[in-house]
Amino acid sequence: MSGDPYQMFDGAYVLGALSPQDRAAFEEHMGDCDACARSVRELAGLPGLLAQAEMAVGPPPPPTLLPAMLDEAAGEARSRAATAATAAAGVRRRRRLFAAVAATAVTLAACLALAFTAVRLDDEGPASSAMTPVGAYPVSATLRLADADGGTRVEMECEYGGERGGDYLLVAVGRDGGTEVLARWYALPRNSASLSVGTALRRADIESLEVRTPSGATVLRLTP
């Protein structure tokens, strides 16, 4: 349509924006110009799309309401910003609290480890008994049981010969079939540890004492 004086009329024609004179002239021109006629056919759906968009968005606000609407939008933006800032502050507080709790847990674990390794068996008292291995585990231990107020005191010395550390539990099995976890510790590679714990079970009520893995597998057993 190079040099065609009507080449920009198609959109205005479809939207009804031409004057009656220009509209009549353009319609007569389309009778001889396939390019303009094709362009009008391609734009035929434009008024419907614009109508749908107007229904979805709504008519523009009156000029007198525009400043108030702008103020309302700004207020909503400030409110959202304040909410986001409050949420971010909450996240920071939770992170600081988590860090403090984690630091406290580490300190407590270190103190427990020191207390755990500081316990030593007295030379006096009942003789120690070696626990019987159950399965191929690099763990050995001796137990000493003594009557105590309200139950039994259990003292244990354990040696671990593995190349990697692992979690272990000392479990008391009652004659009624019930179990009680007396202690849980993490064995360091090629290390030893001592502990002293109590149980409400009387010596006569203890069927066995067992060292187990967290999965429940028995590593060592002693039958008093």
PDB file of N, CA and C in Angstrom, residues 12 15 20 32 39 45 51 93 137 143 155 184-186 188 195 210:
ATOM      1  N   ALA A  12      -9.133   3.153  12.156  1.00  0.00           N
ATOM      2  CA  ALA A  12     -10.158   4.138  12.463  1.00  0.00           C
ATOM      3  C   ALA A  12     -11.504   3.713  11.882  1.00  0.00           C
ATOM      4  N   LEU A  15     -13.042   1.017  14.147  1.00  0.00           N
ATOM      5  CA  LEU A  15     -13.479   1.575  15.423  1.00  0.00           C
ATOM      6  C   LEU A  15     -14.565   2.641  15.264  1.00  0.00           C
ATOM      7  N   PRO A  20     -18.222  10.770   8.315  1.00  0.00           N
ATOM      8  CA  PRO A  20     -19.066  10.136   7.278  1.00  0.00           C
ATOM      9  C   PRO A  20     -18.460  10.235   5.883  1.00  0.00           C
ATOM     10  N   ASP A  32     -11.565  -1.418  -4.677  1.00  0.00           N
ATOM     11  CA  ASP A  32     -10.484  -1.585  -5.635  1.00  0.00           C
ATOM     12  C   ASP A  32      -9.149  -1.964  -4.983  1.00  0.00           C
ATOM     13  N   SER A  39      -6.887  -5.846   5.427  1.00  0.00           N
ATOM     14  CA  SER A  39      -6.504  -5.262   6.715  1.00  0.00           C
ATOM     15  C   SER A  39      -7.730  -5.026   7.584  1.00  0.00           C
ATOM     16  N   GLY A  45     -12.241  -7.992  14.662  1.00  0.00           N
ATOM     17  CA  GLY A  45     -12.539  -8.375  16.050  1.00  0.00           C
ATOM     18  C   GLY A  45     -12.060  -7.384  17.088  1.00  0.00           C
ATOM     19  N   ALA A  51     -14.117  -3.946  24.037  1.00  0.00           N
ATOM     20  CA  ALA A  51     -15.296  -3.928  24.907  1.00  0.00           C
ATOM     21  C   ALA A  51     -15.099  -4.855  26.097  1.00  0.00           C
ATOM     22  N   ARG A  93      13.988 -12.178  63.991  1.00  0.00           N
ATOM     23  CA  ARG A  93      13.921 -12.562  65.406  1.00  0.00           C
ATOM     24  C   ARG A  93      13.953 -14.074  65.564  1.00  0.00           C
ATOM     25  N   TYR A 137      30.027 -56.292  66.199  1.00  0.00           N
ATOM     26  CA  TYR A 137      30.117 -54.852  66.418  1.00  0.00           C
ATOM     27  C   TYR A 137      31.419 -54.542  67.152  1.00  0.00           C
ATOM     28  N   LEU A 143      29.817 -53.937  83.038  1.00  0.00           N
ATOM     29  CA  LEU A 143      28.790 -53.318  83.866  1.00  0.00           C
ATOM     30  C   LEU A 143      29.008 -53.675  85.325  1.00  0.00           C
ATOM     31  N   GLU A 155      26.598 -48.890  86.520  1.00  0.00           N
ATOM     32  CA  GLU A 155      27.825 -48.210  86.103  1.00  0.00           C
ATOM     33  C   GLU A 155      28.443 -49.000  84.967  1.00  0.00           C
ATOM     34  N   ARG A 184      21.812 -42.739  76.465  1.00  0.00           N
ATOM     35  CA  ARG A 184      22.099 -42.709  75.024  1.00  0.00           C
ATOM     36  C   ARG A 184      23.330 -41.846  74.821  1.00  0.00           C
ATOM     37  N   TRP A 185      24.250 -42.301  73.989  1.00  0.00           N
ATOM     38  CA  TRP A 185      25.487 -41.552  73.781  1.00  0.00           C
ATOM     39  C   TRP A 185      25.998 -41.781  72.359  1.00  0.00           C
ATOM     40  N   TYR A 186      26.930 -40.931  71.990  1.00  0.00           N
ATOM     41  CA  TYR A 186      27.573 -41.035  70.677  1.00  0.00           C
ATOM     42  C   TYR A 186      28.999 -41.529  70.897  1.00  0.00           C
ATOM     43  N   LEU A 188      32.687 -42.144  69.973  1.00  0.00           N
ATOM     44  CA  LEU A 188      33.706 -41.598  69.081  1.00  0.00           C
ATOM     45  C   LEU A 188      34.617 -42.712  68.582  1.00  0.00           C
ATOM     46  N   LEU A 195      29.943 -44.230  82.360  1.00  0.00           N
ATOM     47  CA  LEU A 195      28.716 -43.582  82.779  1.00  0.00           C
ATOM     48  C   LEU A 195      28.163 -44.266  84.014  1.00  0.00           C
ATOM     49  N   GLU A 210      21.123 -54.277  77.959  1.00  0.00           N
ATOM     50  CA  GLU A 210      21.572 -54.407  76.579  1.00  0.00           C
ATOM     51  C   GLU A 210      22.059 -53.076  76.038  1.00  0.00           C
TER      52      GLU A 210
END
